[in-house]
JSON list of N, CA and C in Angstrom, two decimals:
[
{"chain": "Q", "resi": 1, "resn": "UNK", "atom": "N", "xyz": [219.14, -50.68, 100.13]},
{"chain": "Q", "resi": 1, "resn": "UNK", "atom": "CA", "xyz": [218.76, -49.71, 99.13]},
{"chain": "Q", "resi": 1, "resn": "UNK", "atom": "C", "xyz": [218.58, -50.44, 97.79]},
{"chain": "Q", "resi": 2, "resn": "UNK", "atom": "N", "xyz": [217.32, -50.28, 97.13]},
{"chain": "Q", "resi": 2, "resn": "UNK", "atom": "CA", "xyz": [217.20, -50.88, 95.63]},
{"chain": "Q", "resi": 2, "resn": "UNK", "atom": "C", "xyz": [218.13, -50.33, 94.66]},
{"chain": "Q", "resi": 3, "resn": "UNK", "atom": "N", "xyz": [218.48, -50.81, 93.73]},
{"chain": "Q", "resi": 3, "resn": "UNK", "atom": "CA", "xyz": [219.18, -50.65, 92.78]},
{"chain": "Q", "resi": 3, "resn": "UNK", "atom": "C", "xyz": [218.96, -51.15, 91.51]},
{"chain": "Q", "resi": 4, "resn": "UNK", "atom": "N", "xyz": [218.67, -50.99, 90.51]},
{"chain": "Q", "resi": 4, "resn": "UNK", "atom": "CA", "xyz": [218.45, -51.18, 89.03]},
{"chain": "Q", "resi": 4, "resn": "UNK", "atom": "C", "xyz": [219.76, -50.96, 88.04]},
{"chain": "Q", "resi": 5, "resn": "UNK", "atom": "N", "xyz": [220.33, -51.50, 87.66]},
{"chain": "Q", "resi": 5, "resn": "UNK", "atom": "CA", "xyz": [220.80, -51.74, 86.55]},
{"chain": "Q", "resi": 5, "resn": "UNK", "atom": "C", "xyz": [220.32, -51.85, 85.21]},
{"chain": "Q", "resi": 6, "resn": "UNK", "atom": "N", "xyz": [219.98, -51.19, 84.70]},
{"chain": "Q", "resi": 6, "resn": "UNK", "atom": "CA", "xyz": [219.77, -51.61, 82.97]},
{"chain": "Q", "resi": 6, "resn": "UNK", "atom": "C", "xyz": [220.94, -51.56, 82.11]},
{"chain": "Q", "resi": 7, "resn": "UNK", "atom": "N", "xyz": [221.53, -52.46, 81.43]},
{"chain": "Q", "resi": 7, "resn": "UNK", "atom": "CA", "xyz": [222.63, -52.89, 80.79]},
{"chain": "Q", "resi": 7, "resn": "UNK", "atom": "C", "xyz": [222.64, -52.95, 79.44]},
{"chain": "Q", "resi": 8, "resn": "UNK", "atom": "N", "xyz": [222.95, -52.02, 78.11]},
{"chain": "Q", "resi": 8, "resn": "UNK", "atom": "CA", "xyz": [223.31, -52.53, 77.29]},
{"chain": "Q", "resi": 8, "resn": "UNK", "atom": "C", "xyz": [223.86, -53.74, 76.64]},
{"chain": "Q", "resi": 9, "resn": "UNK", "atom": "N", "xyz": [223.43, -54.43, 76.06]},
{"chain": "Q", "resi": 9, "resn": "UNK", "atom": "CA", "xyz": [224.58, -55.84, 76.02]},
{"chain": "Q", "resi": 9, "resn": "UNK", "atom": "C", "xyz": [225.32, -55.73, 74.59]},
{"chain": "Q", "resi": 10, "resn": "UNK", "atom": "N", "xyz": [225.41, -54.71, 73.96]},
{"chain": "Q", "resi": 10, "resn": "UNK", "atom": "CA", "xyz": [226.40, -54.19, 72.85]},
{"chain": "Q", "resi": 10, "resn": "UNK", "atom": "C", "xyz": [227.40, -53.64, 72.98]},
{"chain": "Q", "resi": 11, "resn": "UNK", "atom": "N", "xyz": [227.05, -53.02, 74.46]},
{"chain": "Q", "resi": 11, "resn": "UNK", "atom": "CA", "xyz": [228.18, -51.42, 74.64]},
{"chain": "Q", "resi": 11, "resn": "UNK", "atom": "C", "xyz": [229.20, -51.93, 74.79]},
{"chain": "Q", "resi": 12, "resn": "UNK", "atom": "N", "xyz": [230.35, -50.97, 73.85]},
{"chain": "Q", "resi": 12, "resn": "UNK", "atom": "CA", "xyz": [231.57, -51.31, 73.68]},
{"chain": "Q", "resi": 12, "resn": "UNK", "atom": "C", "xyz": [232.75, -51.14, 74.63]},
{"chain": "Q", "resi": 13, "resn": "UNK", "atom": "N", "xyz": [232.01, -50.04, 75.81]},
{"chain": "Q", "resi": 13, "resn": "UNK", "atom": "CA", "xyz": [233.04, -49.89, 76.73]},
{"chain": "Q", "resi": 13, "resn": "UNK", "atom": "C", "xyz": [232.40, -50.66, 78.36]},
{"chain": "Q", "resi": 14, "resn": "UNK", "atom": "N", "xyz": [231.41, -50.78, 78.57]},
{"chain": "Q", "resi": 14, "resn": "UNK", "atom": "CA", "xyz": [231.17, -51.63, 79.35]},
{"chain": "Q", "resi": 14, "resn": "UNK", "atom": "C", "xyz": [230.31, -52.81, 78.91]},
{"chain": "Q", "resi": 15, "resn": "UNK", "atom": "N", "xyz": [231.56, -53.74, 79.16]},
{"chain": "Q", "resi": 15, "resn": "UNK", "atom": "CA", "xyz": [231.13, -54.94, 78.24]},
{"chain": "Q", "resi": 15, "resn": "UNK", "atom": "C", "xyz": [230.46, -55.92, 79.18]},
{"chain": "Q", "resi": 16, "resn": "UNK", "atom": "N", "xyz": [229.48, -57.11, 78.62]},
{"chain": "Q", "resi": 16, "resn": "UNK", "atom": "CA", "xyz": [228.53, -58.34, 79.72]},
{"chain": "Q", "resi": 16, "resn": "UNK", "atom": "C", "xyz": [230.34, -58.46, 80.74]},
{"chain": "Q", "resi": 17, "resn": "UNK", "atom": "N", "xyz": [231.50, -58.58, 80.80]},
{"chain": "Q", "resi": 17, "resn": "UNK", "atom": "CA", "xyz": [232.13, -58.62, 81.60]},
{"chain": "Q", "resi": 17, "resn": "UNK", "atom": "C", "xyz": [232.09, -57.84, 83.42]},
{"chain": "Q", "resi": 18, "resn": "UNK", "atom": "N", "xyz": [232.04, -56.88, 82.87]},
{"chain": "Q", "resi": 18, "resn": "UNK", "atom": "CA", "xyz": [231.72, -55.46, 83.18]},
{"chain": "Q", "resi": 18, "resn": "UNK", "atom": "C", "xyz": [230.11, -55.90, 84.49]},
{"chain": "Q", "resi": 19, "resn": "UNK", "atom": "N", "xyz": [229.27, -56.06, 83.78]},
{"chain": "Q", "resi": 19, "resn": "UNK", "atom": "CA", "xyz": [228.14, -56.42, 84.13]},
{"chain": "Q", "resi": 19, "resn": "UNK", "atom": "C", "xyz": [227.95, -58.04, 85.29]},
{"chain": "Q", "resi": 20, "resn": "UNK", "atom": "N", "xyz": [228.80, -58.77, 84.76]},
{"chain": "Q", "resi": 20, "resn": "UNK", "atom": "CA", "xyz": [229.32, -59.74, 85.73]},
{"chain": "Q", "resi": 20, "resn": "UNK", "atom": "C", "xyz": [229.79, -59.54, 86.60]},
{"chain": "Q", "resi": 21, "resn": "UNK", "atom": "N", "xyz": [230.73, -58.38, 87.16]},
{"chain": "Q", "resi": 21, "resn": "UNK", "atom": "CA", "xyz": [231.09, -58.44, 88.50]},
{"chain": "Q", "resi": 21, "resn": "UNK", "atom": "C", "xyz": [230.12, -57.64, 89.53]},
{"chain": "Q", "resi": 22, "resn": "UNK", "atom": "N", "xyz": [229.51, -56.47, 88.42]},
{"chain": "Q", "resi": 22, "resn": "UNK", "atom": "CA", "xyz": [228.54, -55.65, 89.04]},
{"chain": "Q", "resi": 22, "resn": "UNK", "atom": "C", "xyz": [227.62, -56.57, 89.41]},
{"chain": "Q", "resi": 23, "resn": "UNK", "atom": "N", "xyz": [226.80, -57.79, 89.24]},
{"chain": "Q", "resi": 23, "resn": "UNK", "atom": "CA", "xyz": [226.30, -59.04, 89.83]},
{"chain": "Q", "resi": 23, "resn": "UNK", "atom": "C", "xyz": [227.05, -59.45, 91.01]},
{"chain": "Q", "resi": 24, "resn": "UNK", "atom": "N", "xyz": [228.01, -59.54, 90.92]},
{"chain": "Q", "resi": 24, "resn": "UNK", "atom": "CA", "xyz": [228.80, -60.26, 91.82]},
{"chain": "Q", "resi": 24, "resn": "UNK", "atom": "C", "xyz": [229.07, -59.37, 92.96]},
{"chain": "Q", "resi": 25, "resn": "UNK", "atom": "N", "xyz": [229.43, -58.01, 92.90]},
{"chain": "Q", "resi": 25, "resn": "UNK", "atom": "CA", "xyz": [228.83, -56.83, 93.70]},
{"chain": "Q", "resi": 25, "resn": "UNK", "atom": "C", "xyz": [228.06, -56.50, 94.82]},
{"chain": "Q", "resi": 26, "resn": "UNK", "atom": "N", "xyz": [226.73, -56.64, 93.55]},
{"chain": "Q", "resi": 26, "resn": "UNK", "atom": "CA", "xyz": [225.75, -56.48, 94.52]},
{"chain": "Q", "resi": 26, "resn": "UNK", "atom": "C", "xyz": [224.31, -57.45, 93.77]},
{"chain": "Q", "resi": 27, "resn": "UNK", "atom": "N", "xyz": [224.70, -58.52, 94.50]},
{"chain": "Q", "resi": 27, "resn": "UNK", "atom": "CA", "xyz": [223.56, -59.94, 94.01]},
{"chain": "Q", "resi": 27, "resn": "UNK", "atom": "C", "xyz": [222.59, -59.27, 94.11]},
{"chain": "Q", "resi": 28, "resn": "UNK", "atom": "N", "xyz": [222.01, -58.47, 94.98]},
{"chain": "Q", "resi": 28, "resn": "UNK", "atom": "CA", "xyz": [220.25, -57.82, 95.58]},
{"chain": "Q", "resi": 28, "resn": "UNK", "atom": "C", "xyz": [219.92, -57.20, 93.92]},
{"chain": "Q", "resi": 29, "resn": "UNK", "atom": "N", "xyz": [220.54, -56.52, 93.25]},
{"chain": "Q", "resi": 29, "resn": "UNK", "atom": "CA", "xyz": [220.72, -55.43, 92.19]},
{"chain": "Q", "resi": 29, "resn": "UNK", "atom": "C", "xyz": [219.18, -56.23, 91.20]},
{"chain": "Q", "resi": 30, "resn": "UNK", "atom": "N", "xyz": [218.47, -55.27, 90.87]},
{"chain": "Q", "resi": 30, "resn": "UNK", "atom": "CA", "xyz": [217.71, -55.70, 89.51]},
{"chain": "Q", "resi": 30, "resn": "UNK", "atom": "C", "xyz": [218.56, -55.00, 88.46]},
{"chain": "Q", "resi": 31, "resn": "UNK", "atom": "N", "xyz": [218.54, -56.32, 87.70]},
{"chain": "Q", "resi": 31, "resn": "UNK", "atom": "CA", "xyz": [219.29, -56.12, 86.00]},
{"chain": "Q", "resi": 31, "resn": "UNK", "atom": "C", "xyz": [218.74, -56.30, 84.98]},
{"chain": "Q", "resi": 32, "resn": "UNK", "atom": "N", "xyz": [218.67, -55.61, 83.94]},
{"chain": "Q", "resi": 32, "resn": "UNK", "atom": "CA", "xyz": [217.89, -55.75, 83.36]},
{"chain": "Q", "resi": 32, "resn": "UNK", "atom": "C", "xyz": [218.59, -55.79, 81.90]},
{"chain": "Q", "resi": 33, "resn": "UNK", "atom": "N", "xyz": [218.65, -56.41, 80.94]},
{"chain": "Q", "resi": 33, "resn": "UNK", "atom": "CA", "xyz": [219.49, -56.22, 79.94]},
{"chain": "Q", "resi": 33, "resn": "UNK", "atom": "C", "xyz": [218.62, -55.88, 78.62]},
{"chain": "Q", "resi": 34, "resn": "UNK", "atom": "N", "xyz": [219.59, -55.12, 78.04]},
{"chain": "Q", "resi": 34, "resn": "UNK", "atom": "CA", "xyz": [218.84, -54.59, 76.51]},
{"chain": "Q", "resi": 34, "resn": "UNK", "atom": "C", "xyz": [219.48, -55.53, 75.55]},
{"chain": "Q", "resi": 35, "resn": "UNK", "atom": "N", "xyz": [219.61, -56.52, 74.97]},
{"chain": "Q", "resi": 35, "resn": "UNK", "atom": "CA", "xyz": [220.31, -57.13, 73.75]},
{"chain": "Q", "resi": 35, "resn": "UNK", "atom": "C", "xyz": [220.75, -56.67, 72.76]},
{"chain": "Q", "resi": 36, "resn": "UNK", "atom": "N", "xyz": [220.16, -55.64, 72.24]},
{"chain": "Q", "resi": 36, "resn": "UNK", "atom": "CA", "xyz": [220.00, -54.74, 71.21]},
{"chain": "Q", "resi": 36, "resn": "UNK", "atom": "C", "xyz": [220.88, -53.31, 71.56]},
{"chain": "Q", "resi": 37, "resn": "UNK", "atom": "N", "xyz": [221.16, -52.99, 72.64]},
{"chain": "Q", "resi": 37, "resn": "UNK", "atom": "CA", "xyz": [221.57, -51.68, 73.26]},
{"chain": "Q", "resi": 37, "resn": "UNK", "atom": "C", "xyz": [222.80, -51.56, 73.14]},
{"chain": "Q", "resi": 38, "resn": "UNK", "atom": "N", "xyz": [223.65, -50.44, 72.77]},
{"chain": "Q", "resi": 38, "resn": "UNK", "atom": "CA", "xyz": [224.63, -50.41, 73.19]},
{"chain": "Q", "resi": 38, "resn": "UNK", "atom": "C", "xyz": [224.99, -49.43, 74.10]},
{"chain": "Q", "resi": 39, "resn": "UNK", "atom": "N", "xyz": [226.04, -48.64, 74.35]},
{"chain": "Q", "resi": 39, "resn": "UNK", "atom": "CA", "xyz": [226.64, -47.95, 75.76]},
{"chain": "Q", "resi": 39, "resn": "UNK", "atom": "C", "xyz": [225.59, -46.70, 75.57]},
{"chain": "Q", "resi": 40, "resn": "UNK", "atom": "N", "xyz": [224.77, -46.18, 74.41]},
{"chain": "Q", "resi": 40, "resn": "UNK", "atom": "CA", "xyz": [224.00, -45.40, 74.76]},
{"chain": "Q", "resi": 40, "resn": "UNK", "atom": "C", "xyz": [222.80, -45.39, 74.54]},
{"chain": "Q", "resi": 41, "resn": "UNK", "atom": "N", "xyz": [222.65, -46.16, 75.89]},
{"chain": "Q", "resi": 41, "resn": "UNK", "atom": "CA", "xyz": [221.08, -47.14, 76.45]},
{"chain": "Q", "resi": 41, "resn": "UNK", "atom": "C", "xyz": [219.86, -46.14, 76.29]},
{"chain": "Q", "resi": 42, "resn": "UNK", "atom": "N", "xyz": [219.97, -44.60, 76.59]},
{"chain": "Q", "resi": 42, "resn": "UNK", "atom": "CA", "xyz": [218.95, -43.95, 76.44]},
{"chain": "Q", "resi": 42, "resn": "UNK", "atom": "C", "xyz": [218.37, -43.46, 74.82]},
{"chain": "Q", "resi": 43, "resn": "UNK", "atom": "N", "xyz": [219.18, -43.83, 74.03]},
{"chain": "Q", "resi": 43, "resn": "UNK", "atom": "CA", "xyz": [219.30, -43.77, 72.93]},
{"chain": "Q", "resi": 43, "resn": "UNK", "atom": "C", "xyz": [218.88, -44.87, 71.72]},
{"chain": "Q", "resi": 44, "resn": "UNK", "atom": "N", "xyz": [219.30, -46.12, 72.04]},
{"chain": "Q", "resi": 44, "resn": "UNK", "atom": "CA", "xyz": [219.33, -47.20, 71.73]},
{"chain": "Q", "resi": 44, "resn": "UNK", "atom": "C", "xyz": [217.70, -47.68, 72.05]},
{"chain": "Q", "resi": 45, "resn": "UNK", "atom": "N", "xyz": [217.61, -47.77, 73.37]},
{"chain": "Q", "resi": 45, "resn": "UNK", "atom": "CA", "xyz": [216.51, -48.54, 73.89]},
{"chain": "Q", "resi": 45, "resn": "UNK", "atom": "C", "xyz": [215.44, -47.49, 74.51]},
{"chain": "Q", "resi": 46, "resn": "UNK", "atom": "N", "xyz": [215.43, -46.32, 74.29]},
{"chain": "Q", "resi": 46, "resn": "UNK", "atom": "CA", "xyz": [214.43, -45.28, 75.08]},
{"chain": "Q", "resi": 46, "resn": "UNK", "atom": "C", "xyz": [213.38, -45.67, 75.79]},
{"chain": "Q", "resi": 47, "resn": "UNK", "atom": "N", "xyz": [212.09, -46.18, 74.70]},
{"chain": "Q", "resi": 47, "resn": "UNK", "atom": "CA", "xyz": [210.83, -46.29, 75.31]},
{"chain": "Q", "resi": 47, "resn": "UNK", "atom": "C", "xyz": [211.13, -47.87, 76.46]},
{"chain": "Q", "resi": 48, "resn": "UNK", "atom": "N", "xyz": [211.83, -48.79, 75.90]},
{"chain": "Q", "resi": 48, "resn": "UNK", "atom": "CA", "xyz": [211.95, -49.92, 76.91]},
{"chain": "Q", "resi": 48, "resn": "UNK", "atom": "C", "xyz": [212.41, -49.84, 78.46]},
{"chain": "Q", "resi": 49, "resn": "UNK", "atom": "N", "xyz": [213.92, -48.88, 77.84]},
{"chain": "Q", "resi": 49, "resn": "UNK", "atom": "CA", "xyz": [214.02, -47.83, 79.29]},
{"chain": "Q", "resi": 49, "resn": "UNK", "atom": "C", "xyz": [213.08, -47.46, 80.08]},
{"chain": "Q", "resi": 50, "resn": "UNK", "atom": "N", "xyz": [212.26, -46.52, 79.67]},
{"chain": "Q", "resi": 50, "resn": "UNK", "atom": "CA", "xyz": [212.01, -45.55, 80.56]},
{"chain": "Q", "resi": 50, "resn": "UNK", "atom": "C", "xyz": [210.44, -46.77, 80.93]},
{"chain": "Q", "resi": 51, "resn": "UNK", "atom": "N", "xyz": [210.03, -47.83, 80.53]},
{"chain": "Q", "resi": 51, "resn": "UNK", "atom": "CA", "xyz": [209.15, -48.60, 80.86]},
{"chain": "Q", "resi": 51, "resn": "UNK", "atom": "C", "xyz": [210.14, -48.99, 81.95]},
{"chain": "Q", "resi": 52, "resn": "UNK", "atom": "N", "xyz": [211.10, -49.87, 82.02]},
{"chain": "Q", "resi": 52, "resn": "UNK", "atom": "CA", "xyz": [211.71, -50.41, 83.06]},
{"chain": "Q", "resi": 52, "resn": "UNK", "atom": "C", "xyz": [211.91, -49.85, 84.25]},
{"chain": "Q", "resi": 53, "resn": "UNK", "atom": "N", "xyz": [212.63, -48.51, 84.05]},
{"chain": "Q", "resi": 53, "resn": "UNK", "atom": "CA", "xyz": [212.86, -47.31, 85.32]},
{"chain": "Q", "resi": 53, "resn": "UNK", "atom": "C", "xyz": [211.19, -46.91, 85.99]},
{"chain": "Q", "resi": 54, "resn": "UNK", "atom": "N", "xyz": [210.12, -46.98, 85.35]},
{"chain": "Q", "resi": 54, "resn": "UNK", "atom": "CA", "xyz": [209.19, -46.25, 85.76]},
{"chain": "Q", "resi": 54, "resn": "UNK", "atom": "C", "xyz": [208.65, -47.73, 86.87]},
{"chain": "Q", "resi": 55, "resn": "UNK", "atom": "N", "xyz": [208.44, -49.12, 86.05]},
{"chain": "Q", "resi": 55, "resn": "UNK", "atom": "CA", "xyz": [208.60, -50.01, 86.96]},
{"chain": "Q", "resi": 55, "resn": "UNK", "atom": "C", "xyz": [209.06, -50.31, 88.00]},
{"chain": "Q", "resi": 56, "resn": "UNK", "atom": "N", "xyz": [210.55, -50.23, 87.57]},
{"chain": "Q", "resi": 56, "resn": "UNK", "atom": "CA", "xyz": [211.60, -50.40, 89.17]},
{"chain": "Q", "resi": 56, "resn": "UNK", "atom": "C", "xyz": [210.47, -48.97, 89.88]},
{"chain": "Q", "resi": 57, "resn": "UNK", "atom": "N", "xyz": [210.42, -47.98, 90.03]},
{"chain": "Q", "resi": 57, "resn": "UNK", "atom": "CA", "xyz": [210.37, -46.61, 90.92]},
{"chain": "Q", "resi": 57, "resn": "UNK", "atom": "C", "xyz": [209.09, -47.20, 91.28]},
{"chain": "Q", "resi": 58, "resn": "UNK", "atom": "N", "xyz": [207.96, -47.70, 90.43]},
{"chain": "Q", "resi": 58, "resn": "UNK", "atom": "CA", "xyz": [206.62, -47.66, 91.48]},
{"chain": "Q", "resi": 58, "resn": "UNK", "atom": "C", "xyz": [206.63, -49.35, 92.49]},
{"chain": "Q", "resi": 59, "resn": "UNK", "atom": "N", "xyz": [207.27, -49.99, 92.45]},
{"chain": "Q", "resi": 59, "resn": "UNK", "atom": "CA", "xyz": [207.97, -50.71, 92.78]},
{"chain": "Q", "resi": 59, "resn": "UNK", "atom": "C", "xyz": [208.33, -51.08, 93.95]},
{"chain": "Q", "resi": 60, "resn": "UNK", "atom": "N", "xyz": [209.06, -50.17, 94.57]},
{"chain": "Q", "resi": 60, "resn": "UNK", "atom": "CA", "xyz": [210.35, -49.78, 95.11]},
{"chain": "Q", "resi": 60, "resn": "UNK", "atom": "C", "xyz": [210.00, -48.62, 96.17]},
{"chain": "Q", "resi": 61, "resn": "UNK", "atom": "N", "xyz": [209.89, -49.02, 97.99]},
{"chain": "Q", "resi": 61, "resn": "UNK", "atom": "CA", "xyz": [209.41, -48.20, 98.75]},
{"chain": "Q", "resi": 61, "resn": "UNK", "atom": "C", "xyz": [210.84, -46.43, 99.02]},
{"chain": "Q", "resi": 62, "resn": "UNK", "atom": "N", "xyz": [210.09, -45.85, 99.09]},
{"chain": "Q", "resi": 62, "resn": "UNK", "atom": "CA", "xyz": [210.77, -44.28, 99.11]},
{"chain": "Q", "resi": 62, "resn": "UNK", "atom": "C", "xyz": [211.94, -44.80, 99.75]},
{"chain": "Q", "resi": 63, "resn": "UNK", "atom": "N", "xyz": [212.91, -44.26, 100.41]},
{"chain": "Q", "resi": 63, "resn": "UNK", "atom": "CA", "xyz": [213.56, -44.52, 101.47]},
{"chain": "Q", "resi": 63, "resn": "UNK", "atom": "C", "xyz": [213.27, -43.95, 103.01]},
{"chain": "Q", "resi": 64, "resn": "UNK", "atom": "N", "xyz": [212.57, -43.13, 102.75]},
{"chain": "Q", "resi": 64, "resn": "UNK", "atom": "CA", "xyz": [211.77, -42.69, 104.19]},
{"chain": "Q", "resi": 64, "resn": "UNK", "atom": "C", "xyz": [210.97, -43.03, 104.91]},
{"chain": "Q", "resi": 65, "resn": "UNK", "atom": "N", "xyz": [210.51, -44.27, 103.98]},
{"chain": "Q", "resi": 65, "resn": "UNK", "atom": "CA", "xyz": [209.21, -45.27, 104.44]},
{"chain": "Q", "resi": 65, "resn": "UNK", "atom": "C", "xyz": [209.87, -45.97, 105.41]}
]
C-alpha cells in the first residue's frame, strides 16, 4: 500500500526525530518535507501540500487495480 508522508520540519510536537523512525518504519513511504512548515502543515504550506498529495494520488494505482 502507498503511503505519503508530508512532514513539517518546524513542528514542535512531531519533531525530524519523530520522522526518522517513521523512515525506519516503513522505508517504501514517500516523504516529503516542508522546511518552512510547522505541525500545521495545511496551514503553513497549503498550496505546496495539496500540489504534493494531488501528485502522490495520480501517481499511485487505486487499490482495486
Amino acid at each position: 500500500c502507498p503511503w505519503l508522508l508530508p512532514w513539517g520540519m518546524q513542528d514542535w510536537c512531531f519533531s525530524p526525530e519523530f520522522l526518522a523512525e517513521w523512515r525506519r518504519r516503513f522505508p517504501a513511504a514517500d516523504v516529503v518535507e516542508f522546511p518552512q512548515a510547522g505541525h500545521y502543515l495545511f496551514e503553513d504550506a497549503r498550496e505546496e501540500l495539496l500540489t504534493t498529495v494531488r501528485s502522490f494520488l495520480d501517481s499511485t494505482t487505486p487499490l482495486g487495480d
